[in-house]
XYZ file of C-alpha atoms in Angstrom:
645
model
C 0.000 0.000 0.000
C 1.422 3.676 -0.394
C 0.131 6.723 1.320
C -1.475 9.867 -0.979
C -1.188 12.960 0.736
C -4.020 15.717 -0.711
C -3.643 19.494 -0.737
C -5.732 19.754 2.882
C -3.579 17.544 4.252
C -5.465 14.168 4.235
C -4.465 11.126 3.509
C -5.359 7.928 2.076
C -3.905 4.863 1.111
C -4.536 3.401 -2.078
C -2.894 -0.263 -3.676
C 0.649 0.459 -5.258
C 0.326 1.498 -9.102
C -2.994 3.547 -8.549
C -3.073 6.643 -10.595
C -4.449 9.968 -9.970
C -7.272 8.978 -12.265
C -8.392 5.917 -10.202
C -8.151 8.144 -6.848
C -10.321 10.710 -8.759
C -13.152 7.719 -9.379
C -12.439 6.471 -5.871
C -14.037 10.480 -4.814
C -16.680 10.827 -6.894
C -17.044 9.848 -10.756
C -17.888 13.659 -10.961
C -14.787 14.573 -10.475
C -13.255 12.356 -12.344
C -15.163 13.134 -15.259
C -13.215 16.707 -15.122
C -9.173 15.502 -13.955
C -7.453 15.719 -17.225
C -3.826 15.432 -15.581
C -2.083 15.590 -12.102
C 0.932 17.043 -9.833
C 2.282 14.194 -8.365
C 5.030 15.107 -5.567
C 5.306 19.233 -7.705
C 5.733 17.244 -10.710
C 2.951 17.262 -13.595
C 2.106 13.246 -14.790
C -0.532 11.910 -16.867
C -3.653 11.227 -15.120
C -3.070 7.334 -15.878
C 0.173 7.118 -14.807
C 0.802 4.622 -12.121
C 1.931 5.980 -8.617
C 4.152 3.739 -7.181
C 5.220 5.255 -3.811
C 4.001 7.582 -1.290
C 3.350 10.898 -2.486
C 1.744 14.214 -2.461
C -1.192 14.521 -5.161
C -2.926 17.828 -6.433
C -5.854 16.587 -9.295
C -5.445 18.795 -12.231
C -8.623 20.183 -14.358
C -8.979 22.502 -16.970
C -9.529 24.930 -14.416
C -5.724 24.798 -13.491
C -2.960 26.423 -15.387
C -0.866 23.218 -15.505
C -4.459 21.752 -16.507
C -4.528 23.857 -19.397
C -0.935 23.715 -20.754
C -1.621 19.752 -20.744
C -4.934 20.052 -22.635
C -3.237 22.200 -25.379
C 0.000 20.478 -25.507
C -1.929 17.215 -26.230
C -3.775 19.152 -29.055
C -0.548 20.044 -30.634
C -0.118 16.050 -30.888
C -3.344 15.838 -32.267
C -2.916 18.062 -34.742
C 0.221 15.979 -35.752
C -1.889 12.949 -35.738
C -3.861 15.252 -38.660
C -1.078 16.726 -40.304
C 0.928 13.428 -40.801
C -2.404 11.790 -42.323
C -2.754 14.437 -45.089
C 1.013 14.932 -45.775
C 2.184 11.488 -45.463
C 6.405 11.819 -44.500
C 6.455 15.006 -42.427
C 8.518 15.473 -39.522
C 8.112 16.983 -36.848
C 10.411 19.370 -34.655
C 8.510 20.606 -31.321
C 5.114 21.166 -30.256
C 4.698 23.059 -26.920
C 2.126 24.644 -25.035
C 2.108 28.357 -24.949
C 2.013 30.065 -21.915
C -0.156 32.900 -23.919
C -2.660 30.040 -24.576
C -2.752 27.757 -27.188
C -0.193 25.557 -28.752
C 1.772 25.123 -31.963
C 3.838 22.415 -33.591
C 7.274 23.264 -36.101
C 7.684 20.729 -39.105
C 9.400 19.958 -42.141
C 7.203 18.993 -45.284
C 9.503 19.228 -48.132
C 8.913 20.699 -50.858
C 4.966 20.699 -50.071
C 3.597 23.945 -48.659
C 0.825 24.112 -46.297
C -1.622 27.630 -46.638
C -4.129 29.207 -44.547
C -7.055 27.236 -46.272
C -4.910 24.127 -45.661
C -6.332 24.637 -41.827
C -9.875 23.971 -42.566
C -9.518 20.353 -43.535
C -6.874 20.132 -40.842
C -9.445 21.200 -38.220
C -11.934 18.669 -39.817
C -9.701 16.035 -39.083
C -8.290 16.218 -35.715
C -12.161 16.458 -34.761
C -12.758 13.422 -36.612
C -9.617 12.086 -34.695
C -10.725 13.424 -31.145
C -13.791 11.702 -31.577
C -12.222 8.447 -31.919
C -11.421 9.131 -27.992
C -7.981 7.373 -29.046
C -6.036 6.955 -25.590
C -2.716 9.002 -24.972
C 0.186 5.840 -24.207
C 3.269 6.275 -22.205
C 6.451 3.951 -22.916
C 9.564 4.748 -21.548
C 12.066 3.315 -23.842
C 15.755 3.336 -24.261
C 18.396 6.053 -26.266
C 19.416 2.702 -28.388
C 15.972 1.832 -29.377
C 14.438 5.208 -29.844
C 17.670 6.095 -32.229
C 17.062 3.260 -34.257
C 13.287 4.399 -34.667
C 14.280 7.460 -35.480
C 16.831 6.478 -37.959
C 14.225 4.245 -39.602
C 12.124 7.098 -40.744
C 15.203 9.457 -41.615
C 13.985 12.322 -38.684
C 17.410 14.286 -38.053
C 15.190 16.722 -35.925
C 14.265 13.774 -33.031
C 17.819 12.271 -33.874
C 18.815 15.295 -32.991
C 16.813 15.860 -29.823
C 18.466 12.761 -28.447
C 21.577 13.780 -28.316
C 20.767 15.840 -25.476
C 18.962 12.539 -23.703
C 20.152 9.517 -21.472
C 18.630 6.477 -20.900
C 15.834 6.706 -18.444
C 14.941 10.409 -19.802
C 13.117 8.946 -22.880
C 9.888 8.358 -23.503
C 7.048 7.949 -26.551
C 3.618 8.852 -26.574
C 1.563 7.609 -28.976
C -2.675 8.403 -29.687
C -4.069 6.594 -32.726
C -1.290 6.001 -35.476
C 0.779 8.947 -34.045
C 3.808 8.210 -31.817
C 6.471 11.020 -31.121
C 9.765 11.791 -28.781
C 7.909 13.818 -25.962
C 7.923 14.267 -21.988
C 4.664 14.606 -21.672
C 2.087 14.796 -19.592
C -1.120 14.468 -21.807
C -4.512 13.833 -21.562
C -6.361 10.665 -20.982
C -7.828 10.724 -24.402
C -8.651 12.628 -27.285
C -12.133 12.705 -27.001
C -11.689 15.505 -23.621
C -10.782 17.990 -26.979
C -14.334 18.916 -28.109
C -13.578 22.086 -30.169
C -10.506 23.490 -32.142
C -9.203 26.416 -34.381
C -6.090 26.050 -36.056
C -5.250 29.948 -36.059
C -2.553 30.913 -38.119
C 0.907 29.401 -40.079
C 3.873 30.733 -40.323
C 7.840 30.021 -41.137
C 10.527 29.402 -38.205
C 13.838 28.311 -38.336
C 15.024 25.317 -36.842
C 16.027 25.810 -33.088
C 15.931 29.649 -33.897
C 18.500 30.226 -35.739
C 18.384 32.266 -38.812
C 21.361 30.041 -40.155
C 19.158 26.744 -40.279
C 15.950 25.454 -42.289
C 12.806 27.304 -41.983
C 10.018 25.044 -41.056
C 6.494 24.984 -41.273
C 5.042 26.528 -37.973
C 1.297 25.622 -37.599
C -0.906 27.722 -34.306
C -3.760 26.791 -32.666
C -5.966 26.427 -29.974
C -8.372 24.370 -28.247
C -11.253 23.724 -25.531
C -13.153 21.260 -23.729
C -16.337 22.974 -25.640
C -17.719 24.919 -27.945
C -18.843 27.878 -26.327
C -15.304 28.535 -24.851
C -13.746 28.733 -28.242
C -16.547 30.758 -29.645
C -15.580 33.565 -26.825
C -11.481 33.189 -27.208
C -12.264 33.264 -30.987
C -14.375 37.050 -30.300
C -11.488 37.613 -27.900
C -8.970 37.441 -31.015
C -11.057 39.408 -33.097
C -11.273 42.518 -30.590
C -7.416 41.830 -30.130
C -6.999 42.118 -34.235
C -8.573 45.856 -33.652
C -5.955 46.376 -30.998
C -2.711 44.993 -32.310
C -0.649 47.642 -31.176
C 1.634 47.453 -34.660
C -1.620 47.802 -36.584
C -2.377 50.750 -34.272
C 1.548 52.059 -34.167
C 1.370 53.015 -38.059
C -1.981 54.137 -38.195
C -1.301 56.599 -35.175
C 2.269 57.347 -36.066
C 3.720 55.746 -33.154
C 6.667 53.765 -34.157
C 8.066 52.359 -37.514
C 10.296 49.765 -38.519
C 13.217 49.825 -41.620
C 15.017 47.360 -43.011
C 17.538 49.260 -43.768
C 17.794 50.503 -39.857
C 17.964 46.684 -38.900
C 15.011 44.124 -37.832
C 13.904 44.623 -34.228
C 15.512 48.852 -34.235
C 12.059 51.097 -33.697
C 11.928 54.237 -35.190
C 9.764 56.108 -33.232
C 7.874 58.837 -34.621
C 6.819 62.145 -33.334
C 3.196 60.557 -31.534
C 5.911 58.232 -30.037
C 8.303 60.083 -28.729
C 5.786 62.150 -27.226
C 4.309 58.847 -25.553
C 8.091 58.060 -24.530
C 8.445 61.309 -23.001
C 5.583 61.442 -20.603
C 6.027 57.983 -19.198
C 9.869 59.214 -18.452
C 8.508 62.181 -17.091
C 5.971 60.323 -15.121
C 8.835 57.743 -13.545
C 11.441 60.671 -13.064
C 9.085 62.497 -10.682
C 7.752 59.235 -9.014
C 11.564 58.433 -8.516
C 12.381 61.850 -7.171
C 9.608 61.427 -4.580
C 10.646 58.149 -3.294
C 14.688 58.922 -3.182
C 16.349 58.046 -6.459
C 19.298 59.419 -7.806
C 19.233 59.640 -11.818
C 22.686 58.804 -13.490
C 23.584 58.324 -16.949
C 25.988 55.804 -18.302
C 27.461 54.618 -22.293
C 26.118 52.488 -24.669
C 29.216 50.550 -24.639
C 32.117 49.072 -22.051
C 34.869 46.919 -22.086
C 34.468 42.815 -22.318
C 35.948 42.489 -18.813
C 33.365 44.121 -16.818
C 30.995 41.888 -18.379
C 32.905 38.755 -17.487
C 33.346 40.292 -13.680
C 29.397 40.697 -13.830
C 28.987 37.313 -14.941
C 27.229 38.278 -18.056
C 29.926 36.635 -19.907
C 29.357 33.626 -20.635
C 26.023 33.330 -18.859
C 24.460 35.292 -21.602
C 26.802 35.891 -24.489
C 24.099 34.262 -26.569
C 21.835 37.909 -26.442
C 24.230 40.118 -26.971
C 25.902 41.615 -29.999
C 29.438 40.566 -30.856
C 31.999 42.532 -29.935
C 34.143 45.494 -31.663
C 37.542 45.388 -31.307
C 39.287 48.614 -30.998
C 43.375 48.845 -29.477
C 43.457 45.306 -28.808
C 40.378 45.839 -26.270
C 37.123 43.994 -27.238
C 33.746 45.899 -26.318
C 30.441 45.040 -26.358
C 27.094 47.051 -26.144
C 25.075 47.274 -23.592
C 22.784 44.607 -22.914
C 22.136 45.555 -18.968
C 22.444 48.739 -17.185
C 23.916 46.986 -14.077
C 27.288 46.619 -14.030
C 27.769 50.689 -15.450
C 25.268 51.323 -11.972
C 27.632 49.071 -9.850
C 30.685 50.918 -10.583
C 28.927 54.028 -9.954
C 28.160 52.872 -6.979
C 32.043 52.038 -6.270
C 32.874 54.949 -7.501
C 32.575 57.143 -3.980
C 33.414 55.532 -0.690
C 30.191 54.419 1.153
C 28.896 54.221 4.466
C 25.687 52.823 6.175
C 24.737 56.110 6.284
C 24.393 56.232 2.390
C 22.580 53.259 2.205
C 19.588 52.331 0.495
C 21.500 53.689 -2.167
C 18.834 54.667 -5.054
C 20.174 55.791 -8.631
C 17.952 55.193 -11.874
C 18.483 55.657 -15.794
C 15.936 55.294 -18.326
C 19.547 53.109 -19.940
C 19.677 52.144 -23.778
C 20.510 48.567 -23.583
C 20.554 45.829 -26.515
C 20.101 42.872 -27.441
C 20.298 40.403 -30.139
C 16.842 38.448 -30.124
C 16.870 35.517 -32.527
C 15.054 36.897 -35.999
C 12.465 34.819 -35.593
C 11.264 36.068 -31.786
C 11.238 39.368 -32.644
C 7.410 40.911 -32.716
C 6.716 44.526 -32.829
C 7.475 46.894 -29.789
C 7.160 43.227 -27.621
C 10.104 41.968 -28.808
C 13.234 44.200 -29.745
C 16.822 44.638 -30.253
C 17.148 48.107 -29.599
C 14.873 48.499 -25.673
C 15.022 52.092 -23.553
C 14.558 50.417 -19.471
C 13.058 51.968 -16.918
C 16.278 50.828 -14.669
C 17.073 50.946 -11.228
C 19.436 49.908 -8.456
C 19.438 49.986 -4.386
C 21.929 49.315 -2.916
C 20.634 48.315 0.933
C 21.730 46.178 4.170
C 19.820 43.356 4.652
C 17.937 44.825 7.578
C 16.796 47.511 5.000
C 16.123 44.902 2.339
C 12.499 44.352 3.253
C 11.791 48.037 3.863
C 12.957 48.264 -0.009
C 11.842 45.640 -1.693
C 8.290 46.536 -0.066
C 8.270 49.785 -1.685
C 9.447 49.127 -5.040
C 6.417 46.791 -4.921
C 4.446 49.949 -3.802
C 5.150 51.394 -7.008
C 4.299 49.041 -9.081
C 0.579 48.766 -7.727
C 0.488 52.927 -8.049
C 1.102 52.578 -11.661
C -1.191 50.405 -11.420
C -3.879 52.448 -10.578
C -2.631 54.806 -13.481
C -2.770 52.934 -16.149
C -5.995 51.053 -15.111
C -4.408 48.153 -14.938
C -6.872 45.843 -12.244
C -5.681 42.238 -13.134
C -2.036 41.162 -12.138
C 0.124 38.828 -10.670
C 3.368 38.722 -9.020
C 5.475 35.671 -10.264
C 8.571 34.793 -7.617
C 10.773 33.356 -9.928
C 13.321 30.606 -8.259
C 16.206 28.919 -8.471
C 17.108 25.147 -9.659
C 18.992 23.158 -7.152
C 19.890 20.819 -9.878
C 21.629 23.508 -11.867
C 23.776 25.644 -9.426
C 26.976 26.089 -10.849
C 25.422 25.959 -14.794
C 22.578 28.018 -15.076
C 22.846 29.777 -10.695
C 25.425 30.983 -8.905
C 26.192 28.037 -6.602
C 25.561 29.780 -3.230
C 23.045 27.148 -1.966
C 22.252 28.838 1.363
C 22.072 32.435 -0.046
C 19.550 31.234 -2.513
C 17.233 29.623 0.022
C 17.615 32.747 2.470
C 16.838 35.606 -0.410
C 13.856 33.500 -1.769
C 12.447 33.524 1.637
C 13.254 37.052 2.177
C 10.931 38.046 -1.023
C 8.522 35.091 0.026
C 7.942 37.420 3.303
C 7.867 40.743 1.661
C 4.475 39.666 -0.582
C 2.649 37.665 1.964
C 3.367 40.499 4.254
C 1.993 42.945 1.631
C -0.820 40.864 0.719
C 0.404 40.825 -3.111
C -0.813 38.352 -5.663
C 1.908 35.921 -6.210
C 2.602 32.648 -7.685
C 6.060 30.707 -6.983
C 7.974 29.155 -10.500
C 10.818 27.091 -10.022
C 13.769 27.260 -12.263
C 13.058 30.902 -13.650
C 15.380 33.182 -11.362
C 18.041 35.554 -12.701
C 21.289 33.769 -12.286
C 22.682 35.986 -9.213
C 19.437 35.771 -7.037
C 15.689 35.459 -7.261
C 13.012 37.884 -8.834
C 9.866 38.839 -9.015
C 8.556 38.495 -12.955
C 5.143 41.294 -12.499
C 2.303 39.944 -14.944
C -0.370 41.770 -15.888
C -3.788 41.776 -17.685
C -4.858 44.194 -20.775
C -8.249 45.389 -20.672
C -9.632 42.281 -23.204
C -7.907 39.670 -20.702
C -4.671 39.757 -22.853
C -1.677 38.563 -20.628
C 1.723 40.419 -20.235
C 4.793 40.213 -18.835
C 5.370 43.842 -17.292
C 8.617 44.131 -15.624
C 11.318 42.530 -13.222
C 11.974 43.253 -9.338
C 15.442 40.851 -8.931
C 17.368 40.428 -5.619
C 21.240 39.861 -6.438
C 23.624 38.638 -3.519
C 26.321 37.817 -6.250
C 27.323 40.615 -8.013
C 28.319 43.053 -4.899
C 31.384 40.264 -3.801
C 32.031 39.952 -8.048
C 32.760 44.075 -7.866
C 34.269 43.879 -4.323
C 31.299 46.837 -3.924
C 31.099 47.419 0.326
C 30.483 50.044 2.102
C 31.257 50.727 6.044
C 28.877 49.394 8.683
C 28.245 50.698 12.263
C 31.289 48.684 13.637
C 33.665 50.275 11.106
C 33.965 47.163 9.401
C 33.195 46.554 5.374
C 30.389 44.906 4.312
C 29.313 43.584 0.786
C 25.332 45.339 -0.280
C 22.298 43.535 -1.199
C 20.866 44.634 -4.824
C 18.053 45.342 -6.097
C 17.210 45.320 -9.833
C 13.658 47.128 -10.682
C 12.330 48.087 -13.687
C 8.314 48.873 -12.924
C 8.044 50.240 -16.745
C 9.649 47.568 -17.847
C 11.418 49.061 -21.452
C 9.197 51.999 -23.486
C 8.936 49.382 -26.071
C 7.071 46.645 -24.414
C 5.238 48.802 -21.854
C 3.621 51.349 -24.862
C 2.688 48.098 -27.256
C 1.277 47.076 -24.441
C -0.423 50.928 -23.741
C -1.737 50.884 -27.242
C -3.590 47.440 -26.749
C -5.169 48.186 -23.475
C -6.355 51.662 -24.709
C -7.051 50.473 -28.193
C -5.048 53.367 -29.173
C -7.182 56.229 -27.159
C -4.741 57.192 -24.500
C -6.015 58.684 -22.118
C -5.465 62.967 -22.487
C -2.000 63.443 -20.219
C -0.513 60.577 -22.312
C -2.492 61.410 -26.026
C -0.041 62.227 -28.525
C -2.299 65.220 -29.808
C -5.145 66.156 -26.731
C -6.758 68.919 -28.935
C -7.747 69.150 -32.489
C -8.967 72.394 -33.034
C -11.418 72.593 -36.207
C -12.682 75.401 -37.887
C -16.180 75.017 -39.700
C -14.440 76.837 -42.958
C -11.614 78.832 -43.244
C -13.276 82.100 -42.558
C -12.677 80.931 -38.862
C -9.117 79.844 -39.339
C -8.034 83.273 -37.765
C -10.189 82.347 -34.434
C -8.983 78.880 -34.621
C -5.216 80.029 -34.454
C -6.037 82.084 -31.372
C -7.712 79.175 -29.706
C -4.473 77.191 -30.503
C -2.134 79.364 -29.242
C -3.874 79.646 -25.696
C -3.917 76.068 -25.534
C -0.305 75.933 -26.402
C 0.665 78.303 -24.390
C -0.441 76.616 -21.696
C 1.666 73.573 -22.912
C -1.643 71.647 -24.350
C -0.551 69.961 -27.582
C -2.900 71.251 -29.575
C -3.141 71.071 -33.729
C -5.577 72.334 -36.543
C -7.276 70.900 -38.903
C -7.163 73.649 -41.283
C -7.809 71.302 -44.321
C -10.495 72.139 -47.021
C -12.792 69.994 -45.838
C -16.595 69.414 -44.763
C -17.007 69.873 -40.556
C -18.203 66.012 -40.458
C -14.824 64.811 -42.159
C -12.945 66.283 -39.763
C -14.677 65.231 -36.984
C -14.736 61.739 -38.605
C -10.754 61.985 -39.060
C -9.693 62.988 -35.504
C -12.127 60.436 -34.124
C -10.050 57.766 -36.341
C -7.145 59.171 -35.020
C -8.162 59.146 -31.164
C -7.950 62.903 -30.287
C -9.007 63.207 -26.791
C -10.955 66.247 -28.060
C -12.221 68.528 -30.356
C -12.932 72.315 -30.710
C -15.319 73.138 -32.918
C -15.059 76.571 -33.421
C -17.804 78.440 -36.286
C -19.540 81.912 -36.547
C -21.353 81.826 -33.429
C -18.047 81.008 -31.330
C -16.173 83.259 -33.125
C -18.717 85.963 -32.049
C -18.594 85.259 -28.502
C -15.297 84.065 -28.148
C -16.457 80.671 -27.268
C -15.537 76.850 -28.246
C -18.170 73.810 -28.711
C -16.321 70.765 -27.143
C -16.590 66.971 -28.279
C -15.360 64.918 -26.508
C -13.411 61.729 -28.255
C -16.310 58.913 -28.653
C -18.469 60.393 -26.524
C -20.192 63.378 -29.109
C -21.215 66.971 -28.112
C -20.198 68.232 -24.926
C -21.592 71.304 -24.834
C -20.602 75.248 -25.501
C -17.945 76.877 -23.079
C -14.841 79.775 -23.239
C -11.539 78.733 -24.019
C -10.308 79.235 -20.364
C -13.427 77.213 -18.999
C -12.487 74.503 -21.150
C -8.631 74.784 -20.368
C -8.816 74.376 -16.553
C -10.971 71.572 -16.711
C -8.630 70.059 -18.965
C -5.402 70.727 -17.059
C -6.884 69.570 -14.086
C -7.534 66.352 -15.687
C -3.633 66.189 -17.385
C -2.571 66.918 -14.020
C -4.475 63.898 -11.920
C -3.429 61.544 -14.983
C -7.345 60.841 -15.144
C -8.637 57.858 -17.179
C -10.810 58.011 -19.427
């Protein structure tokens, strides 16, 4: 007998080789009915896989994140099932589950090509094959035997996947006449998938890398029923309205050029205004809570970067280096190591510390081609950065707050659904991927662990995801149509003071190395403004608005009045325009709706005559008949308490 211990703490024992399934039926058939996978002992197994010793069990459902990523991973193996019936030969690279929801699958298929109306009959099919309710198999089976089966059918992708495997690490799943190399989990069956939509296809290179084959990339995604999909599918077409590159050109935000480089934004005007107000907004929130600003180059010399431990950790994401005098440099791809040796740069004592400083740093990085997307993935990334230097009595004190600020942006930017994600260590890999520093790692993580309980924050713990000097705190948040994002950072570092020999002098006169903390609550203009332009659908609200008055004149027999009207706005530091086109009233009002002014002045005979303006107000219509100044201290007022919409 072994002994299952449940999340409330009971226990129950249950015949060696039981699996979560059979303890599910053993509770209610109910229940059963909705377990499409399990965490046995942290770990997530298949829902029929036998349980042979005592362990902890959590029963997974849709419900559940890990629930989910099982549901759609299994799909992508479905869909392979479908794909390898109608294009006999293919192979197949990898077929995760995306965290954003969904799933895809890379593959070679020759010389055959597979289109958007090639989904369709796809779809058809892997219903057809769900309905089958064909069972998902397990067999763990060894490097010698799953090389040969490989060989067989001539797949240098799996072959190649092996390499990286041992015996006892392998293992085939198989669902109809579909077997492939994969870890798992999956579902019971295929008949739990009741409705799908193949989404989109697309070319990626193998493993990445611009240098190897492009493959066939096939999206998708898929539900236990109907009326789920129907909703995610209405989701996707309110997010097509709001894709903030669609909305980036049309509102002359940003542009891209090939002949500036793939992933370098240009930003335009709009943008820079954008750009400028969020900088403005951080400087003064930083000035209030005791930040320093610095500035530091766009480049420095290959050694600081192996001192920092950048080198070779991430070599991989930044751009080679120039060599110049027999020196090798590299561009920036952090902002810490130029703050460290700031901080170094003046003697120290407790009585400096927290030590703030921030820069809105130029950093870069070389993304692989084929992850680069808009403003959310870049080369070229401007950071809301900053450092604090602290003791660790003061570490709570500081973490606390940066946490403070992240919930008042927050509340600007109407932000109500987020998550804090405490990223961890690996045990397994200290020394590869970690600092090896064991007992550091285990006392920062609970340090953080403390901060957010104590705060009453949101938080979710991943294992395996930390920064390799310490811990952090990955901040995801929600757009307004449910749309997930990851925001920012908030990282603990106990490394890279002793790598810098950075101290300072405590109250015994004695040096001691810092704690660090990396923040970043803006995370980089880029990301945090494609995500501005999806939330808003591209109608900031009127401190951040590119334009916040379009002043239009019924004909130009009031363009004289409508120049005055400008310039008090203006001077008043309003960014105002005119539409001083040759055009009917209801085109212009038409236009600067398109273009998401928050308002108009609509300024005619009658206005001119009594020195007045009639106000709309951006998808909202008339708001009524007032004077200039009337109109301009109501708006200031509103610039000035960053006011939503």
């Amino acid at each position: 007998m072994i002994t299952i211990t449940f999340p409330d703490g009971a226990k129950k024992e249950f015949e060696a080789g039981v699996n979560a399934l059979g303890i599910a039926k053993s509770i209610s058939e109910g229940l059963a009915r909705k377990v499409i996978a399990a965490k046995v002992n942290g770990e997530v197994w298949d829902a029929t896989r036998p349980i042979n010793n005592d362990a902890e069990l959590f029963l997974l459902t849709w419900a559940d994140a890990d629930g989910k990523k099982t549901f759609w991973h299994s799909s992508a193996h479905l869909m392979a099932e479908a794909v390898e019936a109608a294009y006999p030969g293919v192979k197949f690279w990898v077929g995760p589950a995306l965290d954003t929801g969904g799933f895809y699958y890379d593959m070679d298929l020759g010389d055959r090509k597979l289109s958007e109306e090639d989904l369709a009959a796809l779809e058809k099919k892997m219903n057809e094959l769900a309905k089958a309710n064909n069972v998902y198999t397990r067999k763990e089976i060894s490097k010698s035997d799953a090389i040969q089966y490989f060989s067989e059918k001539g797949d240098e992708y799996k072959l190649d996947l092996l390499n990286n495997l041992n015996d006892g690490e392998i293992t085939f799943y198989n669902q109809g006449n579909f077997t492939d190399l994969c870890r798992g989990p999956h579902i019971p069956a295929t008949g739990i998938i009741k409705a799908v939509k193949l989404t989109s296809v697309a070319g990626a290179y193998w493993k990445g890398d611009e240098k190897n084959k492009m493959l066939t990339r096939v999206y998708g995604i898929s539900f236990p029923n109907q009326k789920e999909l129907d909703e995610h599918l209405a989701m996707l077409e309110e997010a097509k309205k709001r894709d903030h590159r669609k909305l980036g050109k049309e509102l002359g935000i940003f542009t891209m050029d090939d002949m500036v480089g793939q992933g370098l934004p240009l930003w335009l005007p709009n943008g820079t205004v954008i750009i400028e107000e969020l900088e403005k907004l951080a400087k003064e929130t930083e000035e209030d809570a005791g930040y320093k600003r610095v500035v530091t180059p766009h480049i420095a010399k290959e050694s600081m970067y192996v001192t920092s431990g950048h080198l070779p950790y991430y070599a991989d994401s930044m751009y080679p280096p120039m060599e110049l005098d027999g020196e090798k440099y590299y561009l920036k791809a952090m902002n810490c190591p130029h703050h460290h040796k700031i901080f170094d740069a003046e003697p120290k004592s407790y009585r400096d510390l927290p030590y703030r400083i921030a820069e809105y740093g130029t950093c870069y990085r070389y993304e692989q081609s084929g992850e680069l997307f808009g403003l959310m993935r870049v080369r070229c990334l401007h950071m809301n950065d900053a450092h604090i230097y602290c003791t660790k009595e003061q570490f709570a004190d500081e973490f606390r707050a940066v946490n403070e600020m992240y919930l008042k942006y927050f509340k600007i930017f109407g932000i109500d659904k987020y998550i804090m994600r405490l990223s961890l260590h690996d045990p397994e890999k200290l020394g590869q991927k970690y600092i090896n520093e064991p007992e550091l790692w285990l006392e920062t993580e609970a340090l953080v662990r403390d901060v957010l309980i104590e705060s009453n924050i949101p938080y979710v713990e991943v294992k395996g995801e930390g920064a390799f000097y310490g811990p952090k705190i990955d901040v995801q948040i929600w757009s307004a149509i449910g749309r997930e994002f990851t925001l920012a950072t908030n990282q603990v570092d106990f490394a890279q003071g002793r790598r810098f020999n950075l101290s300072f002098t405590n109250q015994h006169n004695e040096p001691e190395v810092p704690l660090i903390i990396h923040r970043a609550p803006l995370g980089t203009h880029e990301r945090f403004i494609g995500f501005l332009l999806e939330h808003y659908a591209g109608k900031f609200p009127t401190w951040l608005a590119p334009v916040q008055v379009k002043v239009l004149p019924i004909s130009d027999k009031y363009l004289p009045y409508a120049k005055e009207v400008e310039q008090q706005l203006k001077k008043a530091r309003v960014r105002a325009e005119i539409d001083d086109r040759n055009e009917k009233i209801g085109k212009k009002i038409r236009d600067t709706e398109l273009h998401k002014v928050p308002y108009m002045l609509i300024v005619g005979e009658k206005e001119m005559t009594e020195q007045l303006v009639s106000v709309r107000r951006q998808g909202k219509g008339d708001a009524g008949t007032v004077t200039t100044d009337e109109f301009l201290n109501g708006l200031l007022k509103e610039i000035e308490e960053k006011a939503d919409h």
